[in-house]
């Protein structure tokens, strides 16, 4: 029973670590699911370099900081490959040189808060810059102060096999929680090492037992259907608005097209992948955007029905509809942010497009459409009528002389 709980915990931690690593790789909407008691299914859409992805996902990458054993017995063991002193272990540097380090671990990867690739200011060689948490910074400062003139080894463990990345001499006390890893690394190796250390180590090593590569043709039909649904939805909305609201419907339709272009432009700028859930969110964004224009148009009609002049009705319609539009969009945005924060995979993809669609729709439906209306009607000094469809009035109500009921 205890072994089963340990296995379940290790599996959950590995899933979390894989999520972190895949997010660092920039894969759009990955799927990571537990299968059975000891398997994890990982789906990576759009990945071109599968070899690198497998290498990144399968590496354990555990960091340890230890002191080098500089006793005479340890130095003799390094030179003659003899017996290692009690309390120490032998590891190899990247050039094959043996180093005897103490078993006592000073710091581990759990003390890291960040790891970024960079270049050494003096040698311009690739390095990895580490940031330690408060506890790690205090320990590192104390150890370096007490061991000035001695060597400190930074080890990286992969599937139980350790390697000394660097073993510099401590010149002075090191505070501030900043540590630099250097030692015959290429730029690519520095980037990968920083990625692995940021994402955290795997609780247990994993092996790839099955790999499949699925071509893009499998989802081509679904993508075409999603694209057609957005297109037809847009055309039907445009037709309805133009028939029901006439010129104001044309303005609303142009604003809707601008909203769609803005949404696609923002997604492209963010290098987001448009998936089927994203297309569903885009279709929903069209309906939400046109809903704002319907509120505005009906408010303008209401002002005309109450006897306001066309210019006053336009001004009041936009101003008084703004509060309702803002409230409805904020509440919907809160739901989208919740999906983004707590969802995963396709749900997050839907939430991203959904939230962006809300923001672009508020701009296009309110500000852009108002600019079009002002550009069209604002130049007319004595505006007698606006083309906004039929303005229904109760029987017996007075009809203002300055307002035409129909276009």
XYZ file of C-alpha atoms in Angstrom:
407
model
C 0.000 0.000 0.000
C 2.799 2.419 0.884
C 4.626 1.595 -2.358
C 1.462 2.286 -4.355
C 1.042 5.699 -2.729
C 4.662 6.572 -3.473
C 4.156 5.539 -7.109
C 0.983 7.621 -7.429
C 2.716 10.655 -5.938
C 5.715 10.254 -8.248
C 3.393 9.957 -11.255
C 1.520 13.130 -10.320
C 4.782 15.022 -9.796
C 6.088 13.799 -13.161
C 2.910 15.015 -14.883
C 3.350 18.452 -13.302
C 7.017 18.550 -14.329
C 6.156 17.510 -17.890
C 3.576 20.310 -18.046
C 6.258 22.803 -17.000
C 8.788 21.507 -19.523
C 6.319 21.463 -22.402
C 5.207 24.998 -21.581
C 8.880 26.040 -21.781
C 9.095 24.401 -25.223
C 6.214 26.587 -26.400
C 3.965 23.736 -27.563
C 0.403 24.896 -28.165
C -2.284 23.052 -26.193
C -0.427 19.873 -25.215
C -2.361 16.932 -23.791
C -0.781 15.152 -20.800
C -2.872 12.411 -19.208
C -2.310 9.527 -16.842
C -3.014 6.115 -18.342
C -3.268 3.235 -15.931
C -1.085 3.059 -12.855
C 2.338 3.657 -14.377
C 1.940 5.349 -17.769
C 1.618 8.903 -19.026
C 0.276 9.824 -22.472
C 1.755 12.998 -23.973
C 0.412 14.613 -27.163
C 2.465 17.439 -28.675
C 0.728 19.078 -31.656
C 2.955 20.903 -34.122
C 6.322 19.712 -32.774
C 8.896 19.421 -35.578
C 12.008 18.281 -33.686
C 10.668 15.124 -32.044
C 14.147 13.953 -31.007
C 14.746 17.075 -28.932
C 11.255 16.869 -27.435
C 11.849 13.264 -26.334
C 15.215 14.196 -24.860
C 13.762 17.101 -22.894
C 10.802 15.085 -21.601
C 12.815 12.039 -20.576
C 15.678 13.694 -18.706
C 15.526 13.717 -14.908
C 17.911 16.693 -14.471
C 18.515 16.834 -10.721
C 20.894 19.529 -9.478
C 23.104 19.172 -6.403
C 25.778 21.427 -4.899
C 28.494 19.742 -2.822
C 31.988 20.482 -1.552
C 34.987 18.806 -3.176
C 36.932 16.464 -0.874
C 40.447 17.945 -0.832
C 41.999 15.559 1.666
C 45.243 13.774 0.773
C 43.363 10.464 0.478
C 40.908 12.018 -1.980
C 43.667 13.544 -4.118
C 45.441 10.205 -4.199
C 42.206 8.495 -5.238
C 41.763 11.018 -8.065
C 45.263 10.416 -9.413
C 45.488 6.644 -8.988
C 41.813 5.732 -9.322
C 42.117 4.168 -5.866
C 39.674 3.734 -3.018
C 37.485 6.736 -2.270
C 37.575 8.025 1.328
C 34.613 7.323 3.581
C 31.859 9.935 3.177
C 32.877 10.852 -0.384
C 32.028 9.750 -3.943
C 33.804 9.793 -7.298
C 32.247 11.597 -10.259
C 33.595 12.634 -13.643
C 33.806 16.070 -15.173
C 32.753 16.582 -18.781
C 36.359 16.218 -19.906
C 36.604 12.838 -18.172
C 38.673 14.079 -15.217
C 37.635 12.390 -11.914
C 36.578 14.546 -8.973
C 36.064 13.282 -5.423
C 33.146 15.111 -3.797
C 31.622 14.789 -0.362
C 28.310 12.966 0.011
C 26.811 15.794 2.055
C 24.467 17.791 -0.196
C 24.517 21.548 0.400
C 21.799 22.605 -2.049
C 19.430 20.861 -4.476
C 17.249 21.930 -7.350
C 14.410 22.462 -4.870
C 16.181 25.647 -3.748
C 16.036 27.177 -7.246
C 13.577 29.908 -8.165
C 14.840 30.538 -11.698
C 17.434 29.386 -14.216
C 18.314 31.372 -17.333
C 20.918 30.785 -20.052
C 23.507 33.486 -20.632
C 27.153 34.230 -21.388
C 30.120 34.757 -19.093
C 31.149 38.420 -18.983
C 34.857 37.588 -19.267
C 35.107 34.480 -21.450
C 31.818 34.913 -23.371
C 31.201 31.184 -22.955
C 27.626 29.903 -22.520
C 26.577 29.628 -18.863
C 23.439 29.029 -16.807
C 22.560 31.684 -14.230
C 20.692 30.349 -11.196
C 18.574 32.221 -8.651
C 18.123 30.697 -5.191
C 15.228 31.058 -2.790
C 15.704 32.711 0.603
C 16.719 29.539 2.399
C 19.101 28.482 -0.369
C 20.697 31.934 -0.523
C 21.398 31.898 3.228
C 22.899 28.401 3.108
C 25.039 29.246 0.074
C 26.298 32.441 1.691
C 27.266 30.648 4.914
C 28.981 27.754 3.123
C 31.010 29.999 0.821
C 32.067 32.194 3.764
C 33.282 29.184 5.746
C 35.057 27.495 2.823
C 36.972 30.278 1.062
C 39.860 28.779 -0.927
C 38.165 25.396 -1.289
C 36.424 23.929 -4.333
C 32.688 23.567 -4.682
C 31.185 21.124 -7.199
C 27.892 21.574 -9.054
C 26.540 18.199 -10.171
C 23.783 17.380 -12.632
C 22.166 13.948 -12.324
C 20.519 12.226 -15.288
C 18.697 8.952 -14.567
C 20.829 8.308 -11.508
C 24.144 9.092 -13.206
C 25.880 12.198 -11.905
C 28.257 14.506 -13.733
C 30.333 17.384 -12.387
C 29.382 20.368 -14.539
C 31.830 22.718 -12.850
C 34.006 22.700 -9.705
C 35.366 26.216 -9.162
C 37.437 27.489 -6.248
C 35.509 29.675 -3.791
C 37.301 33.031 -3.905
C 35.043 34.952 -1.542
C 31.717 34.846 0.237
C 28.874 34.759 -2.299
C 25.610 36.413 -1.278
C 22.511 37.550 -3.108
C 21.344 34.072 -4.068
C 23.021 34.149 -7.502
C 24.961 31.147 -8.809
C 26.534 30.614 -12.229
C 27.088 27.232 -13.883
C 29.815 27.153 -16.521
C 32.005 24.515 -18.060
C 32.346 23.548 -21.712
C 28.674 23.977 -22.617
C 27.293 24.872 -26.005
C 24.539 27.460 -26.311
C 21.994 24.718 -26.961
C 23.131 22.753 -23.898
C 22.901 25.872 -21.737
C 19.355 26.540 -22.979
C 18.256 22.941 -22.368
C 19.865 22.799 -18.921
C 18.202 26.055 -17.877
C 14.851 24.785 -19.165
C 15.130 21.534 -17.219
C 16.170 23.257 -14.007
C 13.330 25.786 -14.278
C 10.740 23.089 -14.877
C 11.967 20.893 -12.017
C 13.263 17.346 -11.893
C 11.264 14.192 -12.465
C 10.369 12.299 -9.313
C 11.139 9.015 -11.081
C 12.863 8.219 -14.392
C 10.652 7.448 -17.384
C 11.093 5.416 -20.555
C 9.326 5.968 -23.871
C 7.573 2.681 -24.697
C 5.543 3.856 -27.705
C 5.760 6.747 -30.136
C 3.368 7.756 -32.918
C 3.528 10.566 -35.439
C 0.157 11.580 -36.866
C 0.048 13.658 -40.042
C -1.964 16.883 -40.373
C -4.361 15.379 -42.917
C -6.267 13.584 -40.150
C -7.667 16.834 -38.768
C -7.968 18.699 -42.077
C -11.673 17.909 -42.409
C -12.450 19.102 -38.885
C -10.447 22.293 -39.442
C -12.376 22.951 -42.667
C -15.676 22.449 -40.839
C -14.608 24.819 -38.085
C -13.548 27.458 -40.601
C -16.834 27.085 -42.500
C -18.862 27.452 -39.310
C -17.144 30.758 -38.511
C -17.561 31.983 -42.098
C -21.245 31.080 -42.380
C -21.964 32.448 -38.933
C -20.357 35.745 -39.940
C -22.341 35.942 -43.197
C -25.681 35.156 -41.547
C -25.090 37.800 -38.877
C -24.151 40.370 -41.534
C -27.278 39.587 -43.573
C -29.558 39.883 -40.553
C -28.011 43.142 -39.339
C -28.156 44.791 -42.766
C -31.800 43.820 -43.249
C -32.987 44.684 -39.750
C -30.899 47.784 -38.992
C -30.134 48.937 -42.556
C -27.236 51.458 -42.611
C -26.588 50.999 -38.886
C -26.503 47.275 -39.613
C -23.839 47.887 -42.256
C -21.773 49.801 -39.699
C -22.208 46.965 -37.208
C -21.161 44.411 -39.841
C -18.018 46.377 -40.718
C -17.177 46.606 -37.009
C -17.737 42.847 -36.726
C -15.293 42.232 -39.585
C -12.731 44.503 -37.922
C -13.207 42.571 -34.680
C -12.484 39.299 -36.483
C -9.366 40.754 -38.118
C -8.145 42.184 -34.803
C -8.646 38.856 -33.059
C -6.719 36.946 -35.725
C -3.974 39.608 -35.699
C -3.544 39.397 -31.915
C -3.437 35.589 -32.042
C -0.827 35.784 -34.790
C 1.219 38.324 -32.839
C 1.163 36.031 -29.795
C 2.119 33.094 -32.055
C -0.896 31.177 -30.775
C -2.097 28.072 -32.604
C -5.726 28.256 -33.750
C -7.304 24.927 -32.815
C -10.869 23.622 -32.971
C -11.725 24.901 -29.466
C -10.202 28.213 -30.525
C -12.472 28.325 -33.569
C -15.462 27.639 -31.323
C -14.417 30.559 -29.125
C -14.028 32.723 -32.232
C -17.578 31.906 -33.355
C -18.796 32.754 -29.849
C -16.856 36.031 -29.967
C -18.742 37.026 -33.134
C -22.070 36.561 -31.380
C -20.916 38.499 -28.338
C -19.543 41.334 -30.471
C -22.744 41.761 -32.448
C -24.753 41.636 -29.216
C -23.080 44.896 -28.183
C -24.100 46.522 -31.461
C -27.673 45.280 -31.025
C -27.793 46.932 -27.598
C -26.497 50.192 -29.071
C -28.870 50.163 -32.050
C -31.891 49.385 -29.897
C -30.915 52.162 -27.509
C -30.704 54.615 -30.413
C -34.154 53.448 -31.528
C -35.455 53.974 -27.998
C -34.173 57.548 -27.973
C -35.797 58.203 -31.353
C -39.034 56.689 -30.066
C -38.963 59.111 -27.128
C -38.685 62.053 -29.513
C -34.975 62.834 -29.473
C -33.335 64.332 -32.544
C -31.179 61.943 -34.639
C -27.874 63.432 -33.453
C -28.994 63.398 -29.812
C -30.319 59.839 -30.189
C -26.979 58.606 -31.552
C -25.048 60.307 -28.773
C -27.359 59.071 -26.011
C -27.618 55.589 -27.507
C -23.892 54.947 -27.351
C -23.426 56.593 -23.951
C -26.299 54.816 -22.214
C -25.595 51.404 -23.727
C -21.935 51.512 -22.648
C -22.594 50.634 -18.996
C -24.627 47.547 -19.922
C -22.034 46.425 -22.474
C -19.198 46.896 -19.983
C -20.976 44.941 -17.228
C -21.867 42.007 -19.474
C -18.374 41.765 -20.953
C -16.644 41.969 -17.571
C -18.742 39.129 -16.155
C -18.030 37.015 -19.230
C -14.338 37.911 -19.028
C -14.231 36.708 -15.411
C -15.532 33.318 -16.536
C -12.908 33.220 -19.293
C -10.097 34.066 -16.878
C -11.285 31.279 -14.567
C -11.130 28.803 -17.461
C -7.645 30.064 -18.308
C -6.426 29.766 -14.716
C -7.868 26.381 -13.826
C -8.280 24.682 -17.208
C -5.729 22.758 -19.222
C -5.189 21.627 -22.799
C -8.093 22.477 -25.155
C -9.936 24.336 -22.379
C -7.068 26.829 -22.060
C -6.999 27.273 -25.841
C -10.705 28.090 -25.811
C -10.229 30.479 -22.890
C -7.384 32.401 -24.574
C -9.393 33.107 -27.741
C -12.500 33.788 -25.658
C -10.807 36.443 -23.497
C -9.081 38.099 -26.446
C -12.371 38.094 -28.363
C -14.097 39.948 -25.521
C -11.443 42.677 -25.500
C -11.406 43.141 -29.284
C -15.214 43.108 -29.461
C -15.495 45.936 -26.924
C -13.167 48.056 -29.052
C -14.772 47.288 -32.407
C -18.428 47.279 -31.315
C -18.284 50.494 -29.300
C -15.420 52.723 -30.390
C -14.904 51.691 -34.010
C -18.611 51.550 -34.895
C -19.172 54.918 -33.224
C -16.388 56.355 -35.337
C -18.098 55.062 -38.479
C -21.460 56.508 -37.416
C -19.915 59.895 -36.612
C -18.021 59.877 -39.893
C -21.220 59.187 -41.847
C -23.764 61.307 -39.991
C -21.560 63.836 -38.192
C -20.856 65.820 -41.358
C -24.567 66.524 -41.844
C -25.364 69.729 -39.988
C -29.153 69.394 -40.180
C -29.699 65.672 -39.873
C -33.382 64.853 -40.313
C -33.316 61.050 -40.278
C -31.079 58.055 -39.673
C -31.267 54.695 -41.412
C -31.776 52.309 -38.517
C -34.857 50.372 -39.580
C -38.375 50.729 -38.257
C -38.787 52.677 -35.038
C -41.937 51.246 -33.466
C -44.068 53.670 -31.511
C -47.154 53.097 -29.379
C -50.428 54.032 -31.039
C -51.252 57.681 -30.577
C -47.677 58.708 -29.823
C -46.495 61.929 -31.410
C -44.039 61.630 -34.269
C -41.246 64.240 -34.129
C -40.959 66.263 -37.272
C -37.176 65.892 -37.402
C -37.015 62.096 -37.362
C -37.858 59.680 -40.143
C -39.144 56.304 -38.929
C -37.606 54.387 -41.780
C -34.506 54.672 -43.861
